[in-house]
Amino acid sequence: MQMTGMTSFTVTRLLSEWEQRGIIASHPRSVLIKDLLGLRTHGKGAA
């Protein structure tokens, strides 16, 4: 998270939002990208 300049709260919020949209699936030790185009689209305006 330090490399992105984001707080852990922001990262958690974004991951939750993307999971609700079906872009990713999170697991205890991994994150599965289900929709790469969606991640690229939503990730650009994430910060």
CSV table of C-alpha atoms in Angstrom, one decimal:
chain,number,residue,atom,x,y,z
A,1,MET,CA,0.0,0.0,0.0
A,2,GLN,CA,2.9,2.3,0.6
A,3,MET,CA,3.9,2.0,-3.0
A,4,THR,CA,0.5,3.2,-4.2
A,5,GLY,CA,0.2,6.0,-1.7
A,6,MET,CA,-3.2,4.7,-0.5
A,7,THR,CA,-4.3,4.0,3.0
A,8,SER,CA,-5.4,0.5,4.0
A,9,PHE,CA,-9.0,1.9,4.4
A,10,THR,CA,-9.0,3.1,0.7
A,11,VAL,CA,-7.6,-0.2,-0.5
A,12,THR,CA,-10.2,-2.2,1.4
A,13,ARG,CA,-13.0,0.0,0.2
A,14,LEU,CA,-11.9,-0.3,-3.4
A,15,LEU,CA,-11.5,-4.1,-3.2
A,16,SER,CA,-15.0,-4.4,-1.6
A,17,GLU,CA,-16.5,-2.3,-4.3
A,18,TRP,CA,-14.8,-4.2,-7.1
A,19,GLU,CA,-15.9,-7.5,-5.6
A,20,GLN,CA,-19.6,-6.3,-5.4
A,21,ARG,CA,-19.3,-5.3,-9.1
A,22,GLY,CA,-18.0,-8.8,-10.0
A,23,ILE,CA,-14.6,-7.5,-11.1
A,24,ILE,CA,-12.6,-9.5,-8.6
A,25,ALA,CA,-13.1,-12.3,-6.1
A,26,SER,CA,-11.2,-12.1,-2.9
A,27,HIS,CA,-10.0,-15.0,-0.8
A,28,PRO,CA,-7.9,-15.0,2.4
A,29,ARG,CA,-4.6,-15.1,0.7
A,30,SER,CA,-5.4,-14.1,-2.9
A,31,VAL,CA,-7.4,-12.0,-5.2
A,32,LEU,CA,-8.8,-13.4,-8.5
A,33,ILE,CA,-9.4,-10.9,-11.3
A,34,LYS,CA,-12.6,-11.9,-13.0
A,35,ASP,CA,-13.0,-9.0,-15.4
A,36,LEU,CA,-9.7,-7.5,-16.5
A,37,LEU,CA,-11.3,-4.8,-18.7
A,38,GLY,CA,-13.6,-3.8,-15.8
A,39,LEU,CA,-10.6,-3.6,-13.5
A,40,ARG,CA,-8.7,-1.4,-16.0
A,41,THR,CA,-11.8,0.9,-16.4
A,42,HIS,CA,-12.6,1.3,-12.7
A,43,GLY,CA,-9.0,1.2,-11.6
A,44,LYS,CA,-8.1,4.4,-13.5
A,45,GLY,CA,-10.2,6.6,-11.4
A,46,ALA,CA,-9.7,4.7,-8.1
A,47,ALA,CA,-7.4,7.1,-6.3
